[in-house]
Short mmCIF file of N, CA and C in Angstrom, two decimals:
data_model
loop_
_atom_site.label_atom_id
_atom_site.label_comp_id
_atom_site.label_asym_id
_atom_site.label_seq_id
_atom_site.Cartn_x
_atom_site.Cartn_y
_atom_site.Cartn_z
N UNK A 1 -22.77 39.46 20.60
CA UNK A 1 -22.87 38.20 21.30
C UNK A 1 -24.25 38.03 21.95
N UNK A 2 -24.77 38.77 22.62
CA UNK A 2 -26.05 39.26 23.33
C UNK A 2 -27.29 38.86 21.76
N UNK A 3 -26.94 39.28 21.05
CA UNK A 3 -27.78 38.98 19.72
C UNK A 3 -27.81 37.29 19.47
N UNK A 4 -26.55 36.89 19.43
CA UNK A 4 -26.24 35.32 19.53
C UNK A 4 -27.37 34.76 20.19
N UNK A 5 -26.82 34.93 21.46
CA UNK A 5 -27.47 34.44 22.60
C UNK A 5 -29.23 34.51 22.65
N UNK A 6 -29.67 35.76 22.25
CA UNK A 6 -31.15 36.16 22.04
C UNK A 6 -31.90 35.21 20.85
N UNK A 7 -31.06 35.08 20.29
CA UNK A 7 -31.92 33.94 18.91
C UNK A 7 -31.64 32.70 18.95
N UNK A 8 -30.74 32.28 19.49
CA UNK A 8 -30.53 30.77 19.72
C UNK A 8 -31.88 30.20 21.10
N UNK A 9 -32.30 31.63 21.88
CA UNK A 9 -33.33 31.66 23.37
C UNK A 9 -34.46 31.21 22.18
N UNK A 10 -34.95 31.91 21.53
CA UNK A 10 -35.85 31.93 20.59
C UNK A 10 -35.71 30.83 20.00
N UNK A 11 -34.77 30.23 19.22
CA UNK A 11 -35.01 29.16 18.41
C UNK A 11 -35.03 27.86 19.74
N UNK A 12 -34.76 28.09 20.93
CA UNK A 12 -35.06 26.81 21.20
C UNK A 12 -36.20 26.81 22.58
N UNK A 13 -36.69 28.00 22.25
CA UNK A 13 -37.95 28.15 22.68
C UNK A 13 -38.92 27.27 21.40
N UNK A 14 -38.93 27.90 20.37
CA UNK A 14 -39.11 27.43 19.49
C UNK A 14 -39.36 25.65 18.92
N UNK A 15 -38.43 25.24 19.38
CA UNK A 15 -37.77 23.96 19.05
C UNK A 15 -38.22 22.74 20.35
N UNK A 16 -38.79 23.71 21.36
CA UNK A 16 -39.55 22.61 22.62
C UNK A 16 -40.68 22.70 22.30
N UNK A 17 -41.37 23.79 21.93
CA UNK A 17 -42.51 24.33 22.63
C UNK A 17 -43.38 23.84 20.97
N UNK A 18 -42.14 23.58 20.45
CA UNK A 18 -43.50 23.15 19.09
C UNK A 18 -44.68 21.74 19.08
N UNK A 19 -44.09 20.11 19.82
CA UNK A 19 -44.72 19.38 20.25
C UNK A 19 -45.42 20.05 20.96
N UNK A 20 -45.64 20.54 21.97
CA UNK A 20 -46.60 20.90 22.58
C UNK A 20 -47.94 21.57 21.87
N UNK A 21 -47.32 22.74 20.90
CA UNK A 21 -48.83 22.97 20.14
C UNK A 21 -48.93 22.42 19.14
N UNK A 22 -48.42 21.49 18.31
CA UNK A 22 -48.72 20.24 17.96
C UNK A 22 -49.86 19.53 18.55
N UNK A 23 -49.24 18.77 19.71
CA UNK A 23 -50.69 18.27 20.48
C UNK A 23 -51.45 19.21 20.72
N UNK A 24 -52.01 20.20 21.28
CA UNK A 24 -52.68 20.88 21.41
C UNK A 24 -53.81 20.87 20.00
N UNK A 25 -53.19 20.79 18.82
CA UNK A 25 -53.97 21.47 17.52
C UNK A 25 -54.35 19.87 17.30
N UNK A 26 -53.65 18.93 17.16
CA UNK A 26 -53.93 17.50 17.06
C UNK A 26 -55.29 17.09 17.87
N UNK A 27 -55.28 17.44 18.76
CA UNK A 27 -56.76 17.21 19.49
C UNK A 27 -58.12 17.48 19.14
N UNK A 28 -58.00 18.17 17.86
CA UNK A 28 -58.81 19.29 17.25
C UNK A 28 -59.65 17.99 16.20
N UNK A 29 -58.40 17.56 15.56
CA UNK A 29 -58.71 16.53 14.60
C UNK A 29 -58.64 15.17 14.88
N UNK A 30 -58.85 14.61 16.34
CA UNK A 30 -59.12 13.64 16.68
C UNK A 30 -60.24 12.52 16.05
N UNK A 31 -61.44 13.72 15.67
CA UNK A 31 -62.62 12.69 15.62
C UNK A 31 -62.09 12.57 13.89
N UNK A 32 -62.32 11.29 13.60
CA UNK A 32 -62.55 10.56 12.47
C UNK A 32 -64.09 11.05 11.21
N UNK A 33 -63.81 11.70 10.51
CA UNK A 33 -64.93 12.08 9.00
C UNK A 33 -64.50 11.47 8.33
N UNK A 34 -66.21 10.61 7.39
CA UNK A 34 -66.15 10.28 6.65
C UNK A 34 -67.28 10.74 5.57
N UNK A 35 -67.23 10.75 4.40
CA UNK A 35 -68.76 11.21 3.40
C UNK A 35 -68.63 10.10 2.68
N UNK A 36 -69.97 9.61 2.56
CA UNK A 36 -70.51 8.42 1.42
C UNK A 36 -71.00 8.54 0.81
N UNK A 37 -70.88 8.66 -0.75
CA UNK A 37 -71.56 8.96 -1.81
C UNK A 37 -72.45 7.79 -1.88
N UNK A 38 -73.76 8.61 -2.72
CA UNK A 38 -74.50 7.36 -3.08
C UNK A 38 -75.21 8.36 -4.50
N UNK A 39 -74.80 7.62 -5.42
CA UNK A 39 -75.55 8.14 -6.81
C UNK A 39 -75.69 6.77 -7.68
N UNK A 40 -76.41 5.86 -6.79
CA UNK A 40 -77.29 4.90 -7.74
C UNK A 40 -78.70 4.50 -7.29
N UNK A 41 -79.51 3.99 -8.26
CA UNK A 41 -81.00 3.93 -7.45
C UNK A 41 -81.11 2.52 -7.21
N UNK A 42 -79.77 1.84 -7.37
CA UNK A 42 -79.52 0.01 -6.93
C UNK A 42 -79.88 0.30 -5.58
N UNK A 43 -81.08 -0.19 -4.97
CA UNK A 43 -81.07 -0.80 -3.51
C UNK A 43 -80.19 -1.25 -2.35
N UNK A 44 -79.45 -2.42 -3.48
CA UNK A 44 -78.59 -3.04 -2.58
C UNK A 44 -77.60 -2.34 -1.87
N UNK A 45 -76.71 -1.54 -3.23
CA UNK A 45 -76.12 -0.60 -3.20
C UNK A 45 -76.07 0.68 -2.08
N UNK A 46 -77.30 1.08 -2.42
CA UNK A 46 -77.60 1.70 -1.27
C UNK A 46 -78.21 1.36 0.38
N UNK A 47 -78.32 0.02 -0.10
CA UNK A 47 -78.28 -0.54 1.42
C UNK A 47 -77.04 -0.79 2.12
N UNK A 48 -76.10 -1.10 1.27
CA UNK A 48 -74.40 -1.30 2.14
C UNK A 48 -73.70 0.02 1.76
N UNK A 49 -74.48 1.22 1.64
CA UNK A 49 -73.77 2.63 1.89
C UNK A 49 -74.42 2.83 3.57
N UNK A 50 -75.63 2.43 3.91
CA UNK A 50 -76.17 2.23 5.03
C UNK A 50 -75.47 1.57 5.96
N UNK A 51 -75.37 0.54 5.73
CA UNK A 51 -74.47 -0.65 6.46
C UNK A 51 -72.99 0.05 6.76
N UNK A 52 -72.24 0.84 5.73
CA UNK A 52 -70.89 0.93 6.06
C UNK A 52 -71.03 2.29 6.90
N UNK A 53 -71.79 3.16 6.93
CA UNK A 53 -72.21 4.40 8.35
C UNK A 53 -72.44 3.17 9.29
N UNK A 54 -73.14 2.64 9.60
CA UNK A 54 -73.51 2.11 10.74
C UNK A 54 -72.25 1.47 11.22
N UNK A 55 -71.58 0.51 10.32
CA UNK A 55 -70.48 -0.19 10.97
C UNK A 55 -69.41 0.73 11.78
N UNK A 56 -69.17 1.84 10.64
CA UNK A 56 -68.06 3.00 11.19
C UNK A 56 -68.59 3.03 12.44
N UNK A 57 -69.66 3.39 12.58
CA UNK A 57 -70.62 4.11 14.27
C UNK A 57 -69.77 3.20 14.85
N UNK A 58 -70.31 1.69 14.80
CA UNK A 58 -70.10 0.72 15.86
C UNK A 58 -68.38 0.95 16.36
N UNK A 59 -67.98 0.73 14.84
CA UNK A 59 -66.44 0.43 15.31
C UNK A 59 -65.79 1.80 16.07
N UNK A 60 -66.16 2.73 15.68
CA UNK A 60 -65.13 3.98 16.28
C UNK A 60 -66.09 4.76 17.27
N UNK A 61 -67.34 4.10 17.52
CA UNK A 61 -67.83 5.35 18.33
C UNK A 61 -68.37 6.72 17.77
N UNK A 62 -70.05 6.90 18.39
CA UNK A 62 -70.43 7.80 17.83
C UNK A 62 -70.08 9.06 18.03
N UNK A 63 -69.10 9.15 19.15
CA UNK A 63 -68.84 10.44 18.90
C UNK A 63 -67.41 10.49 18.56
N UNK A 64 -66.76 9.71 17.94
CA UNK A 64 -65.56 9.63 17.81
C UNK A 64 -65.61 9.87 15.79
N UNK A 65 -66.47 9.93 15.21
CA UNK A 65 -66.50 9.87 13.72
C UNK A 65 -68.10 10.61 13.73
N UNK A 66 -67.37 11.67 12.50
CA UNK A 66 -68.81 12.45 11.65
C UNK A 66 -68.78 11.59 10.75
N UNK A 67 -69.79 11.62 9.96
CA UNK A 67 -70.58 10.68 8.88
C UNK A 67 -71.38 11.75 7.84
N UNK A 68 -71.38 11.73 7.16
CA UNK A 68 -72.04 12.60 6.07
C UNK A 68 -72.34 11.61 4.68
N UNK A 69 -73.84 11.38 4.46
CA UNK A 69 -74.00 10.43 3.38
C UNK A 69 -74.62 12.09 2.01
N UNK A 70 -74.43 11.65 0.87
CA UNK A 70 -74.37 12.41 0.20
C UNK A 70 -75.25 11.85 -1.12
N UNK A 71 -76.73 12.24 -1.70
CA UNK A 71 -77.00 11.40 -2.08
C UNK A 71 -77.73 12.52 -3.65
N UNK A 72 -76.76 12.09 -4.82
CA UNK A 72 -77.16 12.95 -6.26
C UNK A 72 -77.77 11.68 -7.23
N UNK A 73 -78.40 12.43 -8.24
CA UNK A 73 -78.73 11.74 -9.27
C UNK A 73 -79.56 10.61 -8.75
N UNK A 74 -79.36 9.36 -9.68
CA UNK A 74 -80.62 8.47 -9.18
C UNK A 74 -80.24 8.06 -7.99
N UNK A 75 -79.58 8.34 -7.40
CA UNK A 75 -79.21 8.02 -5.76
C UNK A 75 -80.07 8.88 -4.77
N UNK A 76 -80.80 9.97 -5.05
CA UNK A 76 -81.53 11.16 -4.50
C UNK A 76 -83.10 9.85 -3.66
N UNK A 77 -82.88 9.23 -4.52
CA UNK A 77 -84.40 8.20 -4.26
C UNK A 77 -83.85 8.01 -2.82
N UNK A 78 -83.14 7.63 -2.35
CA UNK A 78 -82.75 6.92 -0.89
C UNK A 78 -83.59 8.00 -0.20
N UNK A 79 -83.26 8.91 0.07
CA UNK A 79 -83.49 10.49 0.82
C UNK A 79 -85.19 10.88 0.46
N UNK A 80 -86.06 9.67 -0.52
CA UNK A 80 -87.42 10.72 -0.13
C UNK A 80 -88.49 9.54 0.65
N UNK A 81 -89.45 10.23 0.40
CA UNK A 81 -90.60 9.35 1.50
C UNK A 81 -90.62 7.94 0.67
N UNK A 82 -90.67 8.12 -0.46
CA UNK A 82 -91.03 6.56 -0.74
C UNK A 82 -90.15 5.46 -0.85
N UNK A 83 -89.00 6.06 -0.36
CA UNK A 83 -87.66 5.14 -0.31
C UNK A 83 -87.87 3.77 0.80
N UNK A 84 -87.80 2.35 -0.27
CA UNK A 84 -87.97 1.30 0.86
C UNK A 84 -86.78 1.31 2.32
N UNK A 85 -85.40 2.34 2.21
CA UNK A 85 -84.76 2.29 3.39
C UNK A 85 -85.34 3.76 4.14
N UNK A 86 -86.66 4.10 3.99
CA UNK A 86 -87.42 5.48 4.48
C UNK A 86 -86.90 5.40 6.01
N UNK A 87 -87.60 4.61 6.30
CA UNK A 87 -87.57 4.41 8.10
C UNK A 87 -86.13 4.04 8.57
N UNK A 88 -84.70 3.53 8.06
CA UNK A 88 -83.74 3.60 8.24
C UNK A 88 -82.80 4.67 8.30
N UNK A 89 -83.34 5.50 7.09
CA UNK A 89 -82.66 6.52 6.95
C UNK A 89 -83.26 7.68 7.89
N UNK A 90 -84.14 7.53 8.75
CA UNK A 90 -84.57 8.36 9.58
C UNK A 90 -84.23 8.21 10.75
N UNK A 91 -84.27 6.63 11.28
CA UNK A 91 -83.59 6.25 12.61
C UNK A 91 -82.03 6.79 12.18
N UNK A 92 -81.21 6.90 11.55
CA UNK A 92 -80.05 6.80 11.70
C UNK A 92 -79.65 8.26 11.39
N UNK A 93 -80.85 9.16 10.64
CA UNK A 93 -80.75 10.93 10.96
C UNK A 93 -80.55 11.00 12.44
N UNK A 94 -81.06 10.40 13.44
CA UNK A 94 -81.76 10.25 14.77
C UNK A 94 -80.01 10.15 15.59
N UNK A 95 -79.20 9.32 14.88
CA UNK A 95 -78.20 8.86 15.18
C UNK A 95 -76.85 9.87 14.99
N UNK A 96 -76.70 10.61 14.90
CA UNK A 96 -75.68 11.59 13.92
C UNK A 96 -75.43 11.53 12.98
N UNK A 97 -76.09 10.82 11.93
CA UNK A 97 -75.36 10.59 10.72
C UNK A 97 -76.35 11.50 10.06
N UNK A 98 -75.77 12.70 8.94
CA UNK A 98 -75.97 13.73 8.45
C UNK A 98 -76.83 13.28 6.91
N UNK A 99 -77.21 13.44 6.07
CA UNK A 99 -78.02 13.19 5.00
C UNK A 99 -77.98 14.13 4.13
N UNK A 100 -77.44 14.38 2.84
CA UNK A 100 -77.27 15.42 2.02
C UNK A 100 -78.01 15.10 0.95
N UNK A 101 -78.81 16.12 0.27
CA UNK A 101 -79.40 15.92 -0.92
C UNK A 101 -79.22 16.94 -1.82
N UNK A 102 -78.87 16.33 -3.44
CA UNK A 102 -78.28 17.41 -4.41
C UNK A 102 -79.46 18.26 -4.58
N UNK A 103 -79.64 19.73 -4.64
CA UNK A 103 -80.49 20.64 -5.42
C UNK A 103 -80.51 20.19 -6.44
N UNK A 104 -79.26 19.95 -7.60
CA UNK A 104 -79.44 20.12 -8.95
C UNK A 104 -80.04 19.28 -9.22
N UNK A 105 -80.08 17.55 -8.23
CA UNK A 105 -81.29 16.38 -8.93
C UNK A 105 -82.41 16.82 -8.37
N UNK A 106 -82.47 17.62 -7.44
CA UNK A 106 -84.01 17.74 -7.29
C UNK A 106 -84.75 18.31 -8.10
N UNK A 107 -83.99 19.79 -8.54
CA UNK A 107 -84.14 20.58 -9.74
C UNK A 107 -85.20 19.93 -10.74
N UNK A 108 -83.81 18.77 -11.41
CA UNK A 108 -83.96 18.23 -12.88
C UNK A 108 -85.27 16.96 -12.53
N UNK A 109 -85.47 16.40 -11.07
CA UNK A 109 -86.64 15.83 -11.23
C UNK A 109 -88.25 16.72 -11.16
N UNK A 110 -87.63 18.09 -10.38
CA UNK A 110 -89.17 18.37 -10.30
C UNK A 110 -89.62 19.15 -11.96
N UNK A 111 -88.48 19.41 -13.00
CA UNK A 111 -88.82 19.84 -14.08
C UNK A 111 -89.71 18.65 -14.77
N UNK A 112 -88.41 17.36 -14.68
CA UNK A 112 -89.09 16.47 -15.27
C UNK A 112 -90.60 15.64 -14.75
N UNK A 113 -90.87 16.17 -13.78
CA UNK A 113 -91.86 15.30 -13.07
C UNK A 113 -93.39 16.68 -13.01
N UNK A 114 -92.75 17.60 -13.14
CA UNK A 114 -93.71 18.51 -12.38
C UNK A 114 -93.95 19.13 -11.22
N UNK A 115 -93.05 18.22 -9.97
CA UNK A 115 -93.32 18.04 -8.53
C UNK A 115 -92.33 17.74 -8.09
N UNK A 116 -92.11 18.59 -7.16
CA UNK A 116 -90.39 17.90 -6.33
C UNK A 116 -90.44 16.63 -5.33
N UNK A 117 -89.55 15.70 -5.33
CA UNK A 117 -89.55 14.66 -4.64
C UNK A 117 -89.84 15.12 -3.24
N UNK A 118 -90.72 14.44 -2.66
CA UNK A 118 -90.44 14.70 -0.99
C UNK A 118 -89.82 13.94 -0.31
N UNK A 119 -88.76 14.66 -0.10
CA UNK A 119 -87.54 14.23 0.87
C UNK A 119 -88.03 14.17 2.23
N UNK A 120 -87.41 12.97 3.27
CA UNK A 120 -87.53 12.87 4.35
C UNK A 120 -87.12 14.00 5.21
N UNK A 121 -87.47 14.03 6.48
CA UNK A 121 -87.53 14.88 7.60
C UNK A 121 -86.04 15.01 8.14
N UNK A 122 -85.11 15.80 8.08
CA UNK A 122 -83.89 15.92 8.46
C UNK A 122 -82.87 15.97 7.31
N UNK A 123 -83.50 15.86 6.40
CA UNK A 123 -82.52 15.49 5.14
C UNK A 123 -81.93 17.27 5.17
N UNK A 124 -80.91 17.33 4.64
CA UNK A 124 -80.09 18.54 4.59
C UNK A 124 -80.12 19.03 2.70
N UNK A 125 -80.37 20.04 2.07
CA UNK A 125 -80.27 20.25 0.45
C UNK A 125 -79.22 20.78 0.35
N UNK A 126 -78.19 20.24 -0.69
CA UNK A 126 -77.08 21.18 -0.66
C UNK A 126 -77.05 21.67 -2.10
N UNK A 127 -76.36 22.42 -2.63
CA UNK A 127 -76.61 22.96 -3.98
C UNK A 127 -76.24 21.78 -5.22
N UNK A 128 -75.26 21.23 -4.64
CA UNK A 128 -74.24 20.24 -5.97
C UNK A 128 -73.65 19.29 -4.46
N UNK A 129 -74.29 17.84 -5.21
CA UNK A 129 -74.05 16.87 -4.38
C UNK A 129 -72.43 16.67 -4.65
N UNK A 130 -72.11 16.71 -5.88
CA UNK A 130 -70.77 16.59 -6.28
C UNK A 130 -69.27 17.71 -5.63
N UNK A 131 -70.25 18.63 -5.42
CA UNK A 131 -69.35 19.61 -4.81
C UNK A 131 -69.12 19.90 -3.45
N UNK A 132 -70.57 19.16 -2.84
CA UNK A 132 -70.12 18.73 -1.34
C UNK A 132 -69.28 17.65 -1.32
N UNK A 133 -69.65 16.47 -1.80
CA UNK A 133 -68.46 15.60 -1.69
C UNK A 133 -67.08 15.98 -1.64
N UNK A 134 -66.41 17.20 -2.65
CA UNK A 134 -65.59 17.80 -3.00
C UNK A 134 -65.15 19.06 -1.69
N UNK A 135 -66.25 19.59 -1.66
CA UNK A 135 -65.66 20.25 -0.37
C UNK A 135 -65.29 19.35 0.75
N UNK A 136 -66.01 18.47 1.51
CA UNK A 136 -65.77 17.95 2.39
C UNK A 136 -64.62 17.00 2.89
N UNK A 137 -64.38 16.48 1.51
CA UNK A 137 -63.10 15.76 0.92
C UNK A 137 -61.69 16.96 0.85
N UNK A 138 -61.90 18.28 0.68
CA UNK A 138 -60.79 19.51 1.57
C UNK A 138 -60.91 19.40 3.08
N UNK A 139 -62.16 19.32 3.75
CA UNK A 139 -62.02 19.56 4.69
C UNK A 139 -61.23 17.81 6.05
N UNK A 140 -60.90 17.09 5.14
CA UNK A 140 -60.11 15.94 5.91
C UNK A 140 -60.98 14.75 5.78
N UNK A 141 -62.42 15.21 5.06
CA UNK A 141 -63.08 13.64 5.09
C UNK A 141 -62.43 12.46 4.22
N UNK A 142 -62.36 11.26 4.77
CA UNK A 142 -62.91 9.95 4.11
C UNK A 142 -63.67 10.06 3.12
N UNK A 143 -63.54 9.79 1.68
CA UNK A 143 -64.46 9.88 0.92
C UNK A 143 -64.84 7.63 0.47
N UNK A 144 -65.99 7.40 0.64
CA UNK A 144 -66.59 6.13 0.23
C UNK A 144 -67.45 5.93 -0.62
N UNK A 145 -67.03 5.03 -1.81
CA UNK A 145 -68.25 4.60 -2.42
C UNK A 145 -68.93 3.69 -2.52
N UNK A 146 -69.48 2.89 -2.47
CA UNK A 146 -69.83 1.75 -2.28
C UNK A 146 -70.71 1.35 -3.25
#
């Protein structure tokens, strides 16, 4: 009976105490992630991958949402010096919003070019733009394309 009694203590220890670390762990994942792909060298395109980080900022608060833009293939252009959104994409490094650039397009442009693109100041290199997207997309992000 004593055995009874000992596991039913337990299960409804159990059975209160779980909301509680519930909230507790819930607090963890409060802030809002999102990653935005960008793998085109359309302007526009990549001007309203710009636009939709910034709006998120506005609407949820910068510290309420990570942002991670992610930028492979002919999309890599956004992320170097001669990119007409250069000076945007630097104010808004400035801002929390994170900047990823694929190795493997940098790779395949500096074979094809001779010379590796020069990427802006803050830009982050990751190995496979595709596979950050992919990781980050495990780790609870928002994935956007625009």
């Amino acid at each position: 009976m004593s055995k009874l009694i000992s596991v039913l203590s337990v299960c409804g220890f159990l059975f209160f105490s779980g909301p509680f670390i519930a909230d507790v762990n819930a607090a963890d994942d409060t802030k809002h992630k999102i990653v935005i792909q960008v793998s085109t060298d359309d302007a526009r395109t990549q001007k309203i991958a710009l636009n939709n980080a910034v709006n998120v900022q506005k609407a949820l608060g910068v510290d309420e949402v990570t942002i991670e833009i992610v930028a492979y293939g002919p999309g890599l252009g956004l992320l170097t010096v001669a990119s007409s959104q250069a000076q945007r994409v630097s104010d808004l490094a400035l801002q929390d919003i994170v900047f990823s650039a694929c190795n493997n397009t940098i790779k395949k442009i500096t074979k094809k070019k001779g010379k590796a693109p020069k990427l802006l100041d803050g830009v982050t290199v990751v190995g496979s733009g595709v596979v950050r997207i992919m990781e980050l997309q495990e780790q609870g992000y928002a994935y956007i394309r625009p």
